[in-house]
Amino acid sequence: MRPAAILQRSLLLVALSVYTAFAAGPFVWAAMMSLRTTSEISRNHFALPSPAHWEKFPQAWFNSNYSVYFSNSLIIVVTAVVILTLIGSMAAHCFARYRFRLNRVLYFVIFSTLIFPPQITIISLFQILVQYGLYNSKLGLTMVYVAIQLPLTIYILESFFARIPSDLFDAARMDGFSDWEIFWRVSFPIALPAIATTVILNFILLWNEFLYAVVLITDEANRTLPLGIQRFMGDQLEDIGMIATGLMIAIVPVIVVYAFFSEKLIQGMTAGAVK
Amino acid sequence: MAVVTLEKLSKRFDRASENAVHEVSLEIAHGELMVFLGPSGCGKTTTLRMIAGLESITSGTLAIERRPVNHIPAKDRNIAMVFQSYALYPHMSVRGNLGFGLRRRSVDRAEIARRVTEVAATLGLSELLDRRPHALSGGQRQRVALGRAIVRDPAVFLFDEPLSNLDAALRASTRQELARLHDRLGATMIYVTHDQVEAMTLGDRICLMDRGRVAQVGAPMEVYHRPANLFVARFLGAPPMNILEAALGSDGIGPVASVGGAAVRLASLLRPAASLRRILIGFRPEKARFVNAPSADTLALRGELKLVERLGAETVGTVSVTSGTEILVRTPGDARLTAGGTVLVAVPHDDLYVFDADTGQTIGSSAVHTQTETNAA
């Protein structure tokens, strides 16, 4: 290898290493802390986890109510993502495919809700949920999650559906399929890469969502994971070790969802879905 | 009998001020291959889409097998269509694409498999059945699109510029394949194209369309030799027909047209000369000859040979005649021509066409000329 090439290669490696340390450093640190006790951590913040306290995981799961938070999160987020995917893709298909009066107006109104910060709506949302008896319930939070993520979902999917050539719909119509069947058997499968993107995005955003959850849920039995982790942050004492363990538990489903759907995502991309 | 009848079929799109298709009346016989030919925006594809049921009909009647189908949805018209973009389902294999329509029509699995295999074999797709469309070449995709139509065994086939995405060599061979397919299936086919070569070679009849209206319907050679108007005359033929402005006069015996310094006695006109204001004289480039001296019964035009284009089998000369009009002359490939000199071009009187400059209608031609003489005799 020529010296210039070696220099180029090593510069690249240095830059990449710095970026990796910057991006992954906090994660690795939290992972190490999840295997250490709080007293060990206060003695030395950055030491390696030896001995590794694996027992902290079952402890967090069973004694600190993480099993409840985890299943609450799973129920609420999975339900919200399923509903979002169904409604979002159908709405996006309609906006992209059908010409009807006020199509663009409706699209703009839905899309424009993205510009409002959540703080603006949260007080009125709280009031509405209280009035309808949905405050402090999984159903209430699920509905709110669907509502806040729907505009972005429609926005991402609409642009993808709009790129599907209309000849395909015409061909399916000639082949004898109804509009409903065309959506399920042509549009939806072709749009899978885009749908996978919205699934990942919605899942991660909602899984980590804190603001709406902390305002709308106070009942211990309905808390989601981010709220559960927050419980270890007391006024006097912060159980840093337990917080780290909780974070590691919380992160598992995100990785699983990402791994599964990103595979689908890449598959779809390389298959040249539309062209 | 799959006869397709269009009666004053019109289409006006929302918010449009004019009809995209205006009162098209036409009958396409059983087993006929009818070509809709015209420039882009002439309404040929819209007409096809109305027949397919993909576009609503604003007024008029569309009948298939003598049964009005205006309000019958596309899927129940027993029609298959091949799209310009092929419109293959990207998420399905070739097999899936071919069988998709049959599955909807609840044909049983064994029968679908049998028909798919059979069609794949005739189109040379057997090796490709498990591939996805993105892994096929343009020509292969085209054949899958064709197969998807054939496998359904429809009463009428519709083709929307099916060859326009292929390269020149493939286009020629696929065109021949289509012609053979039509012979074999004997089905009624309607074929939309803007390519006159496809129209001339494939069509039993050609329907030329211009700005939403039918300009002329007829067998390819008939339309070529007897254009009904200036549009048809100019659109068919490459290079296109030469058109020259002419002054209309009379020499006491009959009407005389003065063209570029020469005079032609018009033996017959479809309309009395009195009602004509301006006329145009036209002739095809292959009917003109370079000559040394003018002879009787020809229109002789003197001009400067501006450009010589040698195409191998033929040579096309561009001649600038008086008043700056340029005409094209098609001669054999080995013609000895050099640009720059003054030349004399002769066109037999029998090969002249006469058009009304205001309406564009043909008002006299060699064919009419001969016919009138026969009648007189």
mmCIF file of N, CA and C in Angstrom, chain A residues 99 165 167-178 181 185-187 189-190 270-275, chain B residues 49 52-54 74-75 79-81 83-85 87-92 100-101 103-105 134 148 152:
data_model
loop_
_atom_site.group_PDB
_atom_site.id
_atom_site.type_symbol
_atom_site.label_atom_id
_atom_site.label_comp_id
_atom_site.label_asym_id
_atom_site.label_seq_id
_atom_site.Cartn_x
_atom_site.Cartn_y
_atom_site.Cartn_z
ATOM 1 N N ARG A 99 -58.517 10.905 -6.083
ATOM 2 C CA ARG A 99 -58.775 12.332 -6.193
ATOM 3 C C ARG A 99 -60.133 12.577 -5.595
ATOM 4 N N PRO A 165 -46.660 3.326 -9.373
ATOM 5 C CA PRO A 165 -47.288 3.753 -10.625
ATOM 6 C C PRO A 165 -48.760 3.370 -10.679
ATOM 7 N N ASP A 167 -50.509 2.593 -13.096
ATOM 8 C CA ASP A 167 -50.753 1.468 -14.001
ATOM 9 C C ASP A 167 -50.959 0.165 -13.229
ATOM 10 N N LEU A 168 -50.241 0.033 -12.098
ATOM 11 C CA LEU A 168 -50.369 -1.192 -11.309
ATOM 12 C C LEU A 168 -51.792 -1.353 -10.784
ATOM 13 N N PHE A 169 -52.378 -0.225 -10.339
ATOM 14 C CA PHE A 169 -53.751 -0.287 -9.835
ATOM 15 C C PHE A 169 -54.708 -0.613 -10.974
ATOM 16 N N ASP A 170 -54.448 0.020 -12.133
ATOM 17 C CA ASP A 170 -55.299 -0.245 -13.300
ATOM 18 C C ASP A 170 -55.204 -1.714 -13.694
ATOM 19 N N ALA A 171 -53.976 -2.247 -13.683
ATOM 20 C CA ALA A 171 -53.791 -3.657 -14.043
ATOM 21 C C ALA A 171 -54.549 -4.549 -13.065
ATOM 22 N N ALA A 172 -54.480 -4.214 -11.778
ATOM 23 C CA ALA A 172 -55.179 -5.031 -10.788
ATOM 24 C C ALA A 172 -56.692 -4.914 -10.969
ATOM 25 N N ARG A 173 -57.146 -3.731 -11.363
ATOM 26 C CA ARG A 173 -58.582 -3.569 -11.609
ATOM 27 C C ARG A 173 -59.011 -4.431 -12.789
ATOM 28 N N MET A 174 -58.169 -4.439 -13.859
ATOM 29 C CA MET A 174 -58.483 -5.273 -15.016
ATOM 30 C C MET A 174 -58.453 -6.748 -14.626
ATOM 31 N N ASP A 175 -57.577 -7.077 -13.662
ATOM 32 C CA ASP A 175 -57.490 -8.458 -13.213
ATOM 33 C C ASP A 175 -58.669 -8.829 -12.317
ATOM 34 N N GLY A 176 -59.505 -7.854 -12.003
ATOM 35 C CA GLY A 176 -60.739 -8.160 -11.298
ATOM 36 C C GLY A 176 -60.739 -7.868 -9.815
ATOM 37 N N PHE A 177 -59.814 -7.073 -9.330
ATOM 38 C CA PHE A 177 -59.753 -6.837 -7.896
ATOM 39 C C PHE A 177 -60.470 -5.543 -7.505
ATOM 40 N N SER A 178 -61.122 -5.584 -6.344
ATOM 41 C CA SER A 178 -61.795 -4.391 -5.843
ATOM 42 C C SER A 178 -60.762 -3.464 -5.204
ATOM 43 N N GLU A 181 -59.288 -4.916 -2.082
ATOM 44 C CA GLU A 181 -58.321 -5.985 -2.353
ATOM 45 C C GLU A 181 -57.031 -5.425 -2.931
ATOM 46 N N ARG A 185 -53.507 -6.365 -1.471
ATOM 47 C CA ARG A 185 -52.709 -7.316 -2.250
ATOM 48 C C ARG A 185 -51.693 -6.661 -3.166
ATOM 49 N N VAL A 186 -51.841 -5.363 -3.402
ATOM 50 C CA VAL A 186 -50.867 -4.679 -4.256
ATOM 51 C C VAL A 186 -50.147 -3.563 -3.483
ATOM 52 N N SER A 187 -50.915 -2.547 -3.055
ATOM 53 C CA SER A 187 -50.282 -1.395 -2.390
ATOM 54 C C SER A 187 -49.499 -1.791 -1.143
ATOM 55 N N PRO A 189 -48.282 -4.698 0.172
ATOM 56 C CA PRO A 189 -47.014 -5.449 0.044
ATOM 57 C C PRO A 189 -45.910 -4.646 -0.642
ATOM 58 N N ILE A 190 -46.273 -3.826 -1.613
ATOM 59 C CA ILE A 190 -45.235 -3.045 -2.294
ATOM 60 C C ILE A 190 -44.664 -1.999 -1.345
ATOM 61 N N THR A 270 -33.533 -3.465 -1.679
ATOM 62 C CA THR A 270 -32.696 -4.099 -2.697
ATOM 63 C C THR A 270 -33.541 -4.828 -3.740
ATOM 64 N N ALA A 271 -34.769 -5.179 -3.365
ATOM 65 C CA ALA A 271 -35.626 -5.873 -4.325
ATOM 66 C C ALA A 271 -36.152 -4.901 -5.380
ATOM 67 N N GLY A 272 -35.858 -3.616 -5.217
ATOM 68 C CA GLY A 272 -36.337 -2.615 -6.184
ATOM 69 C C GLY A 272 -37.846 -2.654 -6.251
ATOM 70 N N ALA A 273 -38.454 -2.464 -5.091
ATOM 71 C CA ALA A 273 -39.877 -2.734 -4.940
ATOM 72 C C ALA A 273 -40.745 -2.053 -5.984
ATOM 73 N N VAL A 274 -40.469 -0.811 -6.265
ATOM 74 C CA VAL A 274 -41.394 -0.093 -7.143
ATOM 75 C C VAL A 274 -41.031 -0.242 -8.614
ATOM 76 N N LYS A 275 -39.761 -0.091 -8.884
ATOM 77 C CA LYS A 275 -39.338 -0.084 -10.300
ATOM 78 C C LYS A 275 -39.498 -1.442 -10.935
ATOM 79 N N ARG B 49 -58.757 3.541 -22.721
ATOM 80 C CA ARG B 49 -59.067 3.391 -21.290
ATOM 81 C C ARG B 49 -60.577 3.392 -21.040
ATOM 82 N N ALA B 52 -61.541 -0.050 -21.836
ATOM 83 C CA ALA B 52 -61.094 -0.940 -20.767
ATOM 84 C C ALA B 52 -61.972 -0.829 -19.529
ATOM 85 N N GLY B 53 -62.599 0.346 -19.359
ATOM 86 C CA GLY B 53 -63.395 0.555 -18.161
ATOM 87 C C GLY B 53 -62.600 1.235 -17.061
ATOM 88 N N LEU B 54 -61.440 1.769 -17.425
ATOM 89 C CA LEU B 54 -60.613 2.462 -16.442
ATOM 90 C C LEU B 54 -60.951 3.950 -16.384
ATOM 91 N N ALA B 74 -64.660 -2.626 -15.110
ATOM 92 C CA ALA B 74 -63.584 -3.192 -15.925
ATOM 93 C C ALA B 74 -63.482 -4.702 -15.770
ATOM 94 N N LYS B 75 -63.610 -5.177 -14.541
ATOM 95 C CA LYS B 75 -63.338 -6.592 -14.293
ATOM 96 C C LYS B 75 -64.375 -7.515 -14.932
ATOM 97 N N ILE B 79 -61.998 -8.289 -20.661
ATOM 98 C CA ILE B 79 -60.991 -7.589 -21.455
ATOM 99 C C ILE B 79 -59.657 -7.711 -20.725
ATOM 100 N N ALA B 80 -58.574 -7.838 -21.475
ATOM 101 C CA ALA B 80 -57.255 -7.792 -20.843
ATOM 102 C C ALA B 80 -56.459 -6.681 -21.493
ATOM 103 N N MET B 81 -55.560 -6.082 -20.701
ATOM 104 C CA MET B 81 -54.830 -4.929 -21.223
ATOM 105 C C MET B 81 -53.337 -5.091 -20.958
ATOM 106 N N PHE B 83 -50.032 -2.853 -20.586
ATOM 107 C CA PHE B 83 -49.718 -1.449 -20.351
ATOM 108 C C PHE B 83 -48.344 -1.082 -20.908
ATOM 109 N N GLN B 84 -48.207 0.201 -21.181
ATOM 110 C CA GLN B 84 -46.937 0.714 -21.681
ATOM 111 C C GLN B 84 -45.805 0.430 -20.692
ATOM 112 N N SER B 85 -46.101 0.604 -19.396
ATOM 113 C CA SER B 85 -45.071 0.392 -18.370
ATOM 114 C C SER B 85 -45.024 -1.077 -17.930
ATOM 115 N N ALA B 87 -46.612 -2.695 -16.022
ATOM 116 C CA ALA B 87 -47.409 -2.796 -14.795
ATOM 117 C C ALA B 87 -47.361 -4.186 -14.183
ATOM 118 N N LEU B 88 -46.172 -4.753 -14.079
ATOM 119 C CA LEU B 88 -46.045 -6.052 -13.408
ATOM 120 C C LEU B 88 -46.014 -5.811 -11.902
ATOM 121 N N TYR B 89 -46.620 -6.735 -11.150
ATOM 122 C CA TYR B 89 -46.619 -6.580 -9.696
ATOM 123 C C TYR B 89 -45.217 -6.908 -9.188
ATOM 124 N N PRO B 90 -44.521 -5.913 -8.626
ATOM 125 C CA PRO B 90 -43.105 -6.111 -8.290
ATOM 126 C C PRO B 90 -42.888 -7.109 -7.157
ATOM 127 N N HIS B 91 -43.915 -7.327 -6.354
ATOM 128 C CA HIS B 91 -43.727 -8.204 -5.189
ATOM 129 C C HIS B 91 -44.091 -9.657 -5.500
ATOM 130 N N MET B 92 -44.396 -9.934 -6.764
ATOM 131 C CA MET B 92 -44.767 -11.311 -7.115
ATOM 132 C C MET B 92 -43.792 -11.853 -8.159
ATOM 133 N N PHE B 100 -52.261 -14.148 -11.185
ATOM 134 C CA PHE B 100 -52.966 -13.264 -10.251
ATOM 135 C C PHE B 100 -54.433 -13.055 -10.633
ATOM 136 N N GLY B 101 -54.676 -12.741 -11.896
ATOM 137 C CA GLY B 101 -56.036 -12.487 -12.345
ATOM 138 C C GLY B 101 -56.911 -13.736 -12.302
ATOM 139 N N ARG B 103 -56.564 -16.250 -10.200
ATOM 140 C CA ARG B 103 -56.895 -16.581 -8.812
ATOM 141 C C ARG B 103 -58.125 -15.813 -8.366
ATOM 142 N N ARG B 104 -58.197 -14.537 -8.792
ATOM 143 C CA ARG B 104 -59.347 -13.719 -8.408
ATOM 144 C C ARG B 104 -60.621 -14.295 -9.008
ATOM 145 N N ARG B 105 -60.493 -14.876 -10.207
ATOM 146 C CA ARG B 105 -61.674 -15.404 -10.879
ATOM 147 C C ARG B 105 -61.989 -16.826 -10.431
ATOM 148 N N HIS B 134 -38.115 -7.421 -11.323
ATOM 149 C CA HIS B 134 -36.910 -6.577 -11.368
ATOM 150 C C HIS B 134 -35.703 -7.341 -11.883
ATOM 151 N N ARG B 148 -49.700 -12.277 -19.192
ATOM 152 C CA ARG B 148 -50.732 -12.030 -18.192
ATOM 153 C C ARG B 148 -52.076 -11.774 -18.870
ATOM 154 N N ARG B 152 -55.575 -15.132 -19.478
ATOM 155 C CA ARG B 152 -56.974 -14.954 -19.064
ATOM 156 C C ARG B 152 -57.938 -15.291 -20.181
#
